[in-house]
Amino acid sequence: MTTTRADLQPLSANPIGTNFPQILKLASDRYALAFDAATDEACAWQFKAWQGLTLPLTAIITVSMVSATTGTTGWQVQIEAVTPGDALNTTTTSSFDTVNNSASTTVPGAVGNTQDISITLTNNDSIAVGDLCRLRLNRDADGSAITDSVMGDVYVLGVELQDAA
Amino acid sequence: MAVLSDPDRVALWAKLMQDASASRTPLPLLKAELRAAVDAADAWADANAAAYNTALPLPARTALTTKQKALLLMYVIERRWEVSP
């Protein structure tokens, strides 16, 4: 069984690092994060780990293509879980766990059509109830780990975080 | 003028993709295929530079600098792009 535990929307995303996706209001009045095709861009969402958390976690990323009708995309998700009292300066330091890679996923044949990409978060930074957490998302645009061949931006319209409860 | 450096070609390739995204133009082309087109266009410009120079009439051929000739060609292509349907 799975349970939706977080609904992460474009407007609540935080920029991460120096390259981050542009937040756009589309012609349909939806909001989207536009991930570049040539440069890896990243954003994150912060949340508190909920009561009843049951591993594994799964991230489901809803995407649509801006101009591509052929090819594949690759996505990476990282979890940071800070337990109260951890020796981590949260003002200056991040402590994301190892990357979780998506499959190289074939895109829809029409621009604007949505597609869900599921990533099981086996690297979860030993997340536990009450931890202050971040989910970091980036498109592997430079193809360093996953083949990402589609031309042009990809919109992220939302991310669902599930656990196994 | 020599062919563009790899970082310059990458920047051009990225700009073309950003332009396509900005105009929301559907393009059934992969990143690698567009990059190959960028490389080919640049190589073609380099290979045909001498022919372009020869096509220019005197005294422009000798009076204009290399960069001025490149600017002339850029303006011609730009205008042709603007007026094309």
CSV table of N, CA and C in Angstrom, one decimal, chain B residues 3-63:
chain,number,residue,atom,x,y,z
B,3,VAL,N,36.8,28.0,-37.0
B,3,VAL,CA,35.5,27.5,-36.5
B,3,VAL,C,35.4,27.9,-35.0
B,4,LEU,N,34.1,27.9,-34.5
B,4,LEU,CA,33.9,28.2,-33.1
B,4,LEU,C,34.5,27.2,-32.2
B,5,SER,N,34.9,27.7,-31.0
B,5,SER,CA,35.4,26.7,-30.0
B,5,SER,C,34.2,25.9,-29.5
B,6,ASP,N,34.5,24.8,-28.9
B,6,ASP,CA,33.5,23.9,-28.3
B,6,ASP,C,32.6,24.7,-27.3
B,7,PRO,N,33.1,25.4,-26.4
B,7,PRO,CA,32.2,26.2,-25.5
B,7,PRO,C,31.3,27.2,-26.2
B,8,ASP,N,31.8,27.8,-27.3
B,8,ASP,CA,31.0,28.7,-28.1
B,8,ASP,C,29.9,27.9,-28.8
B,9,ARG,N,30.2,26.7,-29.3
B,9,ARG,CA,29.2,25.9,-30.0
B,9,ARG,C,28.1,25.5,-28.9
B,10,VAL,N,28.6,25.1,-27.8
B,10,VAL,CA,27.7,24.7,-26.7
B,10,VAL,C,26.7,25.9,-26.3
B,11,ALA,N,27.3,27.1,-26.2
B,11,ALA,CA,26.5,28.2,-25.9
B,11,ALA,C,25.4,28.5,-27.0
B,12,LEU,N,25.8,28.3,-28.2
B,12,LEU,CA,24.9,28.5,-29.3
B,12,LEU,C,23.8,27.5,-29.3
B,13,TRP,N,24.2,26.3,-29.1
B,13,TRP,CA,23.3,25.1,-29.0
B,13,TRP,C,22.3,25.3,-27.9
B,14,ALA,N,22.7,25.8,-26.7
B,14,ALA,CA,21.9,26.0,-25.6
B,14,ALA,C,20.9,27.2,-25.9
B,15,LYS,N,21.4,28.2,-26.6
B,15,LYS,CA,20.5,29.3,-26.9
B,15,LYS,C,19.4,28.9,-27.9
B,16,LEU,N,19.8,28.1,-28.9
B,16,LEU,CA,18.7,27.6,-29.8
B,16,LEU,C,17.6,26.8,-29.0
B,17,MET,N,18.1,26.0,-28.1
B,17,MET,CA,17.1,25.3,-27.3
B,17,MET,C,16.2,26.2,-26.4
B,18,GLN,N,16.9,27.2,-25.9
B,18,GLN,CA,16.1,28.2,-25.1
B,18,GLN,C,15.1,28.9,-25.9
B,19,ASP,N,15.5,29.3,-27.1
B,19,ASP,CA,14.6,30.0,-28.0
B,19,ASP,C,13.4,29.1,-28.4
B,20,ALA,N,13.7,27.9,-28.7
B,20,ALA,CA,12.6,26.9,-29.0
B,20,ALA,C,11.6,26.8,-27.8
B,21,SER,N,12.2,26.8,-26.6
B,21,SER,CA,11.3,26.7,-25.4
B,21,SER,C,10.6,27.9,-25.2
B,22,ALA,N,11.2,29.1,-25.5
B,22,ALA,CA,10.5,30.4,-25.2
B,22,ALA,C,9.4,30.5,-26.2
B,23,SER,N,9.5,30.0,-27.4
B,23,SER,CA,8.5,30.2,-28.4
B,23,SER,C,7.5,29.0,-28.4
B,24,ARG,N,7.8,28.0,-27.5
B,24,ARG,CA,7.0,26.8,-27.4
B,24,ARG,C,6.7,26.1,-28.7
B,25,THR,N,7.8,26.0,-29.5
B,25,THR,CA,7.8,25.4,-30.8
B,25,THR,C,8.0,23.9,-30.7
B,26,PRO,N,7.1,23.1,-31.1
B,26,PRO,CA,7.4,21.7,-31.1
B,26,PRO,C,8.5,21.3,-32.1
B,27,LEU,N,9.5,20.5,-31.6
B,27,LEU,CA,10.6,20.2,-32.5
B,27,LEU,C,10.9,18.7,-32.3
B,28,PRO,N,10.7,17.9,-33.3
B,28,PRO,CA,11.0,16.4,-33.2
B,28,PRO,C,12.5,16.2,-33.4
B,29,LEU,N,13.3,16.7,-32.5
B,29,LEU,CA,14.8,16.6,-32.7
B,29,LEU,C,15.4,16.3,-31.3
B,30,LEU,N,16.4,15.5,-31.2
B,30,LEU,CA,17.1,15.2,-30.0
B,30,LEU,C,18.2,16.3,-29.8
B,31,LYS,N,18.7,16.4,-28.5
B,31,LYS,CA,19.7,17.4,-28.2
B,31,LYS,C,21.0,17.1,-29.1
B,32,ALA,N,21.3,15.8,-29.2
B,32,ALA,CA,22.6,15.5,-29.9
B,32,ALA,C,22.4,15.8,-31.4
B,33,GLU,N,21.2,15.6,-31.9
B,33,GLU,CA,20.9,15.9,-33.3
B,33,GLU,C,21.0,17.4,-33.6
B,34,LEU,N,20.5,18.2,-32.7
B,34,LEU,CA,20.6,19.7,-32.8
B,34,LEU,C,22.1,20.1,-32.7
B,35,ARG,N,22.8,19.5,-31.8
B,35,ARG,CA,24.2,19.8,-31.6
B,35,ARG,C,25.0,19.5,-32.9
B,36,ALA,N,24.7,18.4,-33.6
B,36,ALA,CA,25.3,18.0,-34.8
B,36,ALA,C,25.0,19.0,-35.9
B,37,ALA,N,23.8,19.6,-35.9
B,37,ALA,CA,23.4,20.6,-36.9
B,37,ALA,C,24.2,21.9,-36.6
B,38,VAL,N,24.4,22.3,-35.4
B,38,VAL,CA,25.2,23.4,-35.0
B,38,VAL,C,26.6,23.3,-35.5
B,39,ASP,N,27.2,22.1,-35.2
B,39,ASP,CA,28.6,21.8,-35.7
B,39,ASP,C,28.7,21.9,-37.2
B,40,ALA,N,27.7,21.3,-37.9
B,40,ALA,CA,27.7,21.3,-39.3
B,40,ALA,C,27.6,22.7,-39.9
B,41,ALA,N,26.7,23.5,-39.3
B,41,ALA,CA,26.5,24.9,-39.8
B,41,ALA,C,27.8,25.7,-39.7
B,42,ASP,N,28.5,25.5,-38.5
B,42,ASP,CA,29.7,26.3,-38.3
B,42,ASP,C,30.8,25.8,-39.2
B,43,ALA,N,30.9,24.5,-39.4
B,43,ALA,CA,31.9,24.0,-40.3
B,43,ALA,C,31.7,24.4,-41.7
B,44,TRP,N,30.4,24.5,-42.1
B,44,TRP,CA,30.1,24.9,-43.4
B,44,TRP,C,30.5,26.4,-43.6
B,45,ALA,N,30.2,27.2,-42.6
B,45,ALA,CA,30.6,28.6,-42.7
B,45,ALA,C,32.1,28.8,-42.8
B,46,ASP,N,32.8,28.0,-42.1
B,46,ASP,CA,34.3,28.0,-42.2
B,46,ASP,C,34.8,27.6,-43.5
B,47,ALA,N,34.2,26.5,-44.0
B,47,ALA,CA,34.7,25.9,-45.3
B,47,ALA,C,34.4,26.8,-46.5
B,48,ASN,N,33.4,27.6,-46.3
B,48,ASN,CA,32.9,28.5,-47.5
B,48,ASN,C,33.3,29.9,-47.3
B,49,ALA,N,34.1,30.2,-46.3
B,49,ALA,CA,34.5,31.6,-46.0
B,49,ALA,C,35.3,32.2,-47.2
B,50,ALA,N,36.1,31.4,-47.9
B,50,ALA,CA,36.9,31.9,-49.0
B,50,ALA,C,36.0,32.2,-50.2
B,51,ALA,N,35.0,31.4,-50.4
B,51,ALA,CA,34.0,31.6,-51.5
B,51,ALA,C,33.2,32.8,-51.3
B,52,TYR,N,32.8,33.1,-50.0
B,52,TYR,CA,32.1,34.3,-49.7
B,52,TYR,C,32.9,35.5,-50.0
B,53,ASN,N,34.2,35.4,-49.6
B,53,ASN,CA,35.1,36.6,-49.8
B,53,ASN,C,35.2,36.9,-51.3
B,54,THR,N,35.4,35.8,-52.1
B,54,THR,CA,35.5,36.0,-53.5
B,54,THR,C,34.3,36.6,-54.1
B,55,ALA,N,33.2,36.3,-53.6
B,55,ALA,CA,31.9,36.8,-54.1
B,55,ALA,C,31.7,38.2,-53.9
B,56,LEU,N,32.4,38.8,-52.9
B,56,LEU,CA,32.2,40.2,-52.7
B,56,LEU,C,32.9,41.0,-53.7
B,57,PRO,N,32.3,42.1,-54.3
B,57,PRO,CA,32.9,42.9,-55.3
B,57,PRO,C,34.0,43.8,-54.7
B,58,LEU,N,34.9,44.2,-55.6
B,58,LEU,CA,35.8,45.2,-55.2
B,58,LEU,C,35.1,46.6,-55.3
B,59,PRO,N,35.4,47.5,-54.5
B,59,PRO,CA,36.5,47.5,-53.5
B,59,PRO,C,36.1,47.0,-52.1
B,60,ALA,N,34.8,46.5,-52.0
B,60,ALA,CA,34.4,46.0,-50.6
B,60,ALA,C,35.3,44.9,-50.2
B,61,ARG,N,35.7,44.0,-51.1
B,61,ARG,CA,36.5,42.8,-50.7
B,61,ARG,C,37.8,43.2,-50.0
B,62,THR,N,38.4,44.3,-50.5
B,62,THR,CA,39.7,44.6,-49.9
B,62,THR,C,39.5,45.7,-48.8
B,63,ALA,N,38.4,46.5,-48.9
B,63,ALA,CA,38.3,47.6,-47.9
B,63,ALA,C,37.7,47.1,-46.6
